[in-house]
Structure formats: C-alpha cells, structure tokens
Amino acid sequence: MNKVTLKYELDLDFILIAITSSLKDYRLCYFINKYAGLDLAKVDDHEIWLSSSEGHRYFSRYAALSEATETEYYLLANRSVEGGVLVPEMKNSDYFFLVRNFIDEEDLEALQEAVASIPEVVVASEISPQRLKSKENLIF
C-alpha cells in the first residue's frame, strides 16, 4: 500500500502590527479610521478552536478594503470575551493590525505612525508572523 504525505505551508503573506492599548475595540477602530484615513467596519468575529477543554473562541474583527490598491486591512482583538488569547506568546498585545496584499514601506511607515500617534495607544510595532508559534490562529 502506498503512503501519501500531505505537506502544506501557511500563507503568511501579510504585515502584522501588534498594538497595546486600553481602548475598547470599537473606539480603537474609530481612532484608526480618523488618524489613518481608513474605513474599518465591524465584520463577523474571527473564530478559532483552542483545545477540546476550551472549545471555540471568538475574537472581534474589523475590516476595510482599499479598492484603488486592493489592500485589505484587518483589526483583530487578541482577547476573546470568553477568556481566551488569540496569540498566547503575545499576551501583552491587545490587538493585531493585519495588512494583506502589497503595501510599500513608505505607506507602512505612515500607517504605523498614524496608529502610534493615537494618544491611548502605548505601542504599535511591526512583528514577523513567521516567528510566532501560533501563527495559524491569524489565518482566516
């Protein structure tokens, strides 16, 4: 009997900015829209399966699409209402800002500066998704 092995690679082709802030998700979304000129809006929550003992967890998610550049922007909460953490190795981060499709360095720097300039944002720093152990939780 032949044995077939399935190999797959996660599509981690996105930019990830970790945000630490005391703001509620809807307030942070409002300020990002105001400071960065985006149009983030609430979409269905991001659902992941943590473990058999913990079950499903739902994380707040906001999305925007720039039709001119086809760039997708997502704001994800790192903590669920039920008490789970989306990326356990980044427990100090409250939110993750994902940018999919092409964005040049100048636009990325401007976006990061806009988010960091929000008074209630303590830290907004780019991190590499490849270095995260639970990177599969960021795929949707």
mmCIF file of C-alpha atoms in Angstrom, residues 75-126:
data_model
loop_
_atom_site.group_PDB
_atom_site.id
_atom_site.type_symbol
_atom_site.label_atom_id
_atom_site.label_comp_id
_atom_site.label_asym_id
_atom_site.label_seq_id
_atom_site.Cartn_x
_atom_site.Cartn_y
_atom_site.Cartn_z
ATOM 1 C CA LEU A 75 -8.043 44.803 13.186
ATOM 2 C CA LEU A 76 -8.226 41.705 15.423
ATOM 3 C CA ALA A 77 -8.656 41.596 19.182
ATOM 4 C CA ASN A 78 -6.120 39.405 20.969
ATOM 5 C CA ARG A 79 -8.568 38.557 23.761
ATOM 6 C CA SER A 80 -11.978 36.989 23.420
ATOM 7 C CA VAL A 81 -14.982 37.752 25.581
ATOM 8 C CA GLU A 82 -14.939 34.110 26.731
ATOM 9 C CA GLY A 83 -11.409 34.486 28.102
ATOM 10 C CA GLY A 84 -9.029 33.069 25.506
ATOM 11 C CA VAL A 85 -5.974 34.619 23.832
ATOM 12 C CA LEU A 86 -5.575 34.572 20.045
ATOM 13 C CA VAL A 87 -1.752 34.612 20.105
ATOM 14 C CA PRO A 88 -0.612 33.300 23.519
ATOM 15 C CA GLU A 89 3.036 34.271 23.032
ATOM 16 C CA MET A 90 1.933 37.920 22.586
ATOM 17 C CA LYS A 91 -0.236 38.207 25.719
ATOM 18 C CA ASN A 92 0.841 41.822 26.290
ATOM 19 C CA SER A 93 -0.612 42.921 22.944
ATOM 20 C CA ASP A 94 -4.272 43.844 22.942
ATOM 21 C CA TYR A 95 -4.850 43.965 19.173
ATOM 22 C CA PHE A 96 -3.299 42.929 15.880
ATOM 23 C CA PHE A 97 -3.488 45.001 12.728
ATOM 24 C CA LEU A 98 -3.086 42.854 9.593
ATOM 25 C CA VAL A 99 -2.394 44.295 6.154
ATOM 26 C CA ARG A 100 -2.787 41.932 3.200
ATOM 27 C CA ASN A 101 -1.615 42.481 -0.365
ATOM 28 C CA PHE A 102 1.026 44.946 -1.396
ATOM 29 C CA ILE A 103 1.820 47.971 0.720
ATOM 30 C CA ASP A 104 5.103 49.795 0.200
ATOM 31 C CA GLU A 105 7.484 50.711 3.017
ATOM 32 C CA GLU A 106 6.506 54.391 2.925
ATOM 33 C CA ASP A 107 2.785 53.589 3.306
ATOM 34 C CA LEU A 108 3.529 51.061 6.043
ATOM 35 C CA GLU A 109 5.593 53.590 7.972
ATOM 36 C CA ALA A 110 2.849 56.219 7.622
ATOM 37 C CA LEU A 111 0.217 53.721 8.804
ATOM 38 C CA GLN A 112 2.313 52.644 11.773
ATOM 39 C CA GLU A 113 2.982 56.281 12.741
ATOM 40 C CA ALA A 114 -0.735 57.088 12.456
ATOM 41 C CA VAL A 115 -1.655 54.219 14.785
ATOM 42 C CA ALA A 116 1.155 55.080 17.223
ATOM 43 C CA SER A 117 0.029 58.724 17.306
ATOM 44 C CA ILE A 118 -3.319 57.774 18.864
ATOM 45 C CA PRO A 119 -2.990 59.043 22.456
ATOM 46 C CA GLU A 120 -4.296 55.854 24.103
ATOM 47 C CA VAL A 121 -2.011 53.555 22.074
ATOM 48 C CA VAL A 122 1.031 52.607 24.147
ATOM 49 C CA VAL A 123 2.874 50.587 21.483
ATOM 50 C CA ALA A 124 2.318 49.853 17.795
ATOM 51 C CA SER A 125 5.160 47.760 16.404
ATOM 52 C CA GLU A 126 5.581 45.517 13.390
#
